[in-house]
């Protein structure tokens, strides 16, 4: 019986969100996605979530006078759903230290590069412009920095001679769709132990 509760934050397309919902509904992750929250009313992921019967909430950033007011509303929308884990899935805003501290090691993010290389926006473009031969994706716990938290899962892909930002992004996205469910499953199996910067993956729960 899936008892774990996941809240997913999105801003756009929502394919990583969809993979997490599918993995939960298929019983691959012992948890359920109880709410999807978007800061963007136009996010395509909202309809995707609804198609799986997952309730959605919009906290439209533009409707608030400042970042603090937006975040207070976001935090409230998260709290109402009583999550064990919050998954950022293409959520394009930075959470304040207050938010992060309220859910220490209970917020994950997926980033389309092998961190600590290429944090921030346009990670795939940064990788191409730098000229790396290998890139990939990273699932990490969120800390107070931007894409700096302890790393849980990484998957690599080659950068090919004729890659564009789009073709590289598509190759990385395939790996994202494997990496995120894997990291979330390990979390709900009780197999992640954070030791400083390192996240140890245990053979069995402690
Ligand atoms: C994904 O590639 C994700 O790694 C990236 O946005 C995309 C969202 O796609 N996130 C970031 O760049 C965060 N800095 P999706 O909405 O289809 O999951």
Coordinates of C-alpha atoms and ligand atoms in Angstrom, one line a residue:
X1 CA 0.0 0.0 0.0
X2 CA 1.5 3.3 -1.1
X3 CA 1.6 5.6 1.9
X4 CA 4.2 8.1 0.9
X5 CA 3.0 11.6 -0.3
X6 CA 4.7 13.5 -3.0
X7 CA 4.0 17.1 -4.1
X8 CA 5.5 18.1 -7.5
X9 CA 6.3 21.7 -8.5
X10 CA 6.3 22.5 -12.2
X11 CA 6.5 25.6 -14.4
X12 CA 6.0 24.0 -17.9
X13 CA 5.8 20.9 -20.0
X14 CA 5.8 18.4 -17.1
X15 CA 7.3 15.2 -18.7
X16 CA 9.4 14.5 -15.6
X17 CA 6.3 15.0 -13.5
X18 CA 4.4 12.6 -15.7
X19 CA 7.1 9.9 -15.3
X20 CA 6.9 10.2 -11.5
X21 CA 3.1 9.9 -11.6
X22 CA 3.3 6.9 -13.9
X23 CA 5.9 5.2 -11.7
X24 CA 3.8 5.8 -8.6
X25 CA 0.6 4.5 -10.3
X26 CA 2.5 1.5 -11.6
X27 CA 3.6 0.6 -8.1
X28 CA 7.3 1.2 -8.9
X29 CA 7.5 3.9 -6.2
X30 CA 5.7 3.2 -2.9
X31 CA 4.1 6.6 -2.8
X32 CA 1.5 8.7 -4.5
X33 CA 1.5 12.1 -6.1
X34 CA -1.1 14.0 -4.1
X35 CA -0.8 17.4 -5.7
X36 CA 0.9 19.2 -8.5
X37 CA 1.5 22.9 -8.1
X38 CA 2.5 25.3 -10.9
X39 CA 3.6 28.9 -10.6
X40 CA 2.6 29.3 -14.3
X41 CA -1.2 29.1 -15.1
X42 CA -0.3 28.1 -18.7
X43 CA 1.9 25.2 -17.8
X44 CA 1.2 22.2 -20.1
X45 CA 2.0 19.9 -17.2
X46 CA -1.3 20.9 -15.4
X47 CA -3.4 19.1 -18.0
X48 CA -1.0 16.2 -18.1
X49 CA -1.5 15.8 -14.3
X50 CA -5.2 16.1 -14.5
X51 CA -5.3 13.3 -17.1
X52 CA -3.9 11.0 -14.4
X53 CA -6.4 12.2 -11.9
X54 CA -3.9 14.2 -9.8
X55 CA -5.2 17.4 -8.3
X56 CA -3.5 20.6 -9.4
X57 CA -3.1 24.0 -7.9
X58 CA -1.9 27.2 -9.5
X59 CA 0.0 29.7 -7.4
X60 CA 0.5 32.4 -10.1
X61 CA 3.7 34.3 -9.3
X62 CA 2.5 37.4 -11.1
X63 CA -0.5 37.7 -8.9
X64 CA 1.6 38.5 -5.8
X65 CA 3.2 41.9 -5.0
X66 CA 6.6 40.4 -4.2
X67 CA 8.6 37.2 -4.0
X68 CA 8.0 36.8 -0.2
X69 CA 4.2 37.0 -0.7
X70 CA 4.4 34.5 -3.6
X71 CA 6.5 32.1 -1.5
X72 CA 4.2 32.3 1.5
X73 CA 1.3 31.2 -0.7
X74 CA 3.4 28.5 -2.3
X75 CA 4.5 27.2 1.1
X76 CA 0.9 27.1 2.2
X77 CA -0.2 25.2 -0.9
X78 CA 2.6 22.7 -0.2
X79 CA 1.8 22.4 3.5
X80 CA -1.9 21.7 2.9
X81 CA -0.9 18.6 1.0
X82 CA 1.3 17.3 3.8
X83 CA 4.1 15.9 1.6
X84 CA 6.9 13.6 2.6
X85 CA 8.8 14.7 -0.4
X86 CA 8.6 17.7 -2.7
X87 CA 9.9 17.1 -6.3
X88 CA 10.9 20.1 -8.4
X89 CA 10.3 19.1 -12.0
X90 CA 11.1 21.9 -14.4
X91 CA 10.2 24.4 -11.7
X92 CA 12.0 27.5 -12.8
X93 CA 12.1 29.4 -9.5
X94 CA 14.6 29.5 -6.7
X95 CA 13.3 28.6 -3.3
X96 CA 14.2 30.8 -0.4
X97 CA 16.3 29.5 2.5
X98 CA 13.2 29.6 4.7
X99 CA 11.4 27.2 2.3
X100 CA 14.4 24.9 2.0
X101 CA 14.9 24.8 5.8
X102 CA 11.2 23.9 6.3
X103 CA 11.8 20.7 4.2
X104 CA 15.5 19.9 4.7
X105 CA 16.5 16.8 2.6
X106 CA 12.9 16.5 1.6
X107 CA 13.1 18.6 -1.6
X108 CA 14.6 17.1 -4.8
X109 CA 15.4 18.7 -8.1
X110 CA 16.3 17.4 -11.5
X111 CA 18.9 19.3 -13.5
X112 CA 19.9 18.7 -17.2
X113 CA 23.6 18.5 -16.7
X114 CA 26.2 16.7 -14.7
X115 CA 26.5 19.0 -11.7
X116 CA 28.5 20.8 -10.5
X117 CA 29.0 21.6 -14.2
X118 CA 26.6 23.9 -15.8
X119 CA 24.2 25.0 -13.1
X120 CA 21.4 27.5 -13.7
X121 CA 19.6 28.2 -16.9
X122 CA 20.2 26.6 -20.4
X123 CA 22.4 23.9 -19.0
X124 CA 22.4 22.0 -22.3
X125 CA 23.5 25.1 -24.2
X126 CA 26.2 25.7 -21.7
X127 CA 27.5 22.2 -22.1
X128 CA 27.6 22.5 -25.9
X129 CA 29.3 25.9 -25.8
X130 CA 31.9 24.6 -23.4
X131 CA 32.6 21.7 -25.6
X132 CA 32.3 18.8 -23.2
X133 CA 32.1 15.3 -24.7
X134 CA 29.8 13.9 -22.1
X135 CA 26.8 15.5 -20.3
X136 CA 23.8 14.1 -18.6
X137 CA 21.4 14.8 -15.7
X138 CA 21.5 15.1 -12.0
X139 CA 18.9 14.5 -9.3
X140 CA 19.9 16.2 -6.1
X141 CA 18.5 17.4 -2.8
X142 CA 17.8 21.1 -2.7
X143 CA 19.9 23.3 -0.4
X144 CA 20.1 27.1 -0.1
X145 CA 22.2 27.4 -3.3
X146 CA 21.3 27.1 -7.0
X147 CA 21.8 23.5 -8.1
X148 CA 24.3 22.9 -5.3
X149 CA 22.7 20.3 -3.0
X150 CA 23.9 16.8 -2.3
X151 CA 23.8 14.6 -5.4
X152 CA 21.5 11.5 -5.4
X153 CA 21.6 10.0 -8.9
X154 CA 23.5 11.0 -12.1
X155 CA 23.2 9.6 -15.6
X156 CA 25.6 10.4 -18.5
X157 CA 25.0 10.7 -22.2
X158 CA 27.5 11.4 -25.0
X159 CA 27.6 14.7 -26.7
X160 CA 27.6 14.0 -30.5
X161 CA 29.4 15.9 -33.2
X162 CA 26.2 17.1 -34.9
X163 CA 24.3 17.9 -31.7
X164 CA 22.2 21.0 -31.4
X165 CA 20.8 22.2 -28.1
X166 CA 17.5 20.4 -29.0
X167 CA 19.0 17.0 -29.8
X168 CA 21.3 17.1 -26.7
X169 CA 18.3 18.1 -24.5
X170 CA 16.2 15.3 -25.9
X171 CA 19.0 12.7 -25.2
X172 CA 19.4 14.0 -21.7
X173 CA 15.6 14.0 -21.1
X174 CA 15.4 10.3 -21.8
X175 CA 17.9 9.8 -18.9
X176 CA 16.0 12.2 -16.7
X177 CA 13.0 10.1 -17.1
X178 CA 15.0 7.1 -15.7
X179 CA 16.9 9.0 -13.0
X180 CA 14.1 10.8 -11.3
X181 CA 11.9 7.8 -10.6
X182 CA 15.0 5.9 -9.4
X183 CA 15.9 8.6 -6.9
X184 CA 12.4 9.0 -5.6
X185 CA 12.0 5.2 -5.2
X186 CA 15.3 5.1 -3.2
X187 CA 13.9 7.9 -1.0
X188 CA 10.7 6.1 -0.2
X189 CA 12.5 2.8 0.3
X190 CA 14.5 4.5 3.1
X191 CA 17.7 3.9 1.2
X192 CA 19.2 7.4 1.1
X193 CA 21.5 8.6 3.9
X194 CA 22.9 12.1 3.6
X195 CA 26.5 12.4 5.1
X196 CA 27.6 16.0 4.5
X197 CA 27.8 16.4 0.7
X198 CA 27.5 12.7 0.0
X199 CA 24.3 10.8 -0.4
X200 CA 24.9 7.2 0.4
X201 CA 22.7 4.6 -1.3
X202 CA 22.1 1.8 1.1
X203 CA 21.5 -1.9 0.1
X204 CA 18.6 -2.0 2.4
X205 CA 16.8 0.5 4.8
X206 CA 18.5 1.2 8.1
Ligands
LIG1 C1 14.0 19.3 -17.7 O1 15.0 19.1 -18.7 C2 14.6 19.7 -16.4 O2 15.8 19.0 -16.1 C3 14.9 21.1 -16.6 O3 13.7 21.6 -17.3 C4 13.2 20.6 -18.1 C5 11.7 20.4 -17.7 O4 11.1 19.4 -18.5 N1 15.0 21.8 -15.3 C6 15.9 22.8 -15.2 O5 16.5 23.3 -16.1 C7 16.0 23.4 -13.8 N2 17.0 24.3 -13.7 P1 9.7 18.8 -18.1 O6 8.8 20.0 -17.7 O7 9.2 18.1 -19.4 O8 10.0 17.8 -17.0

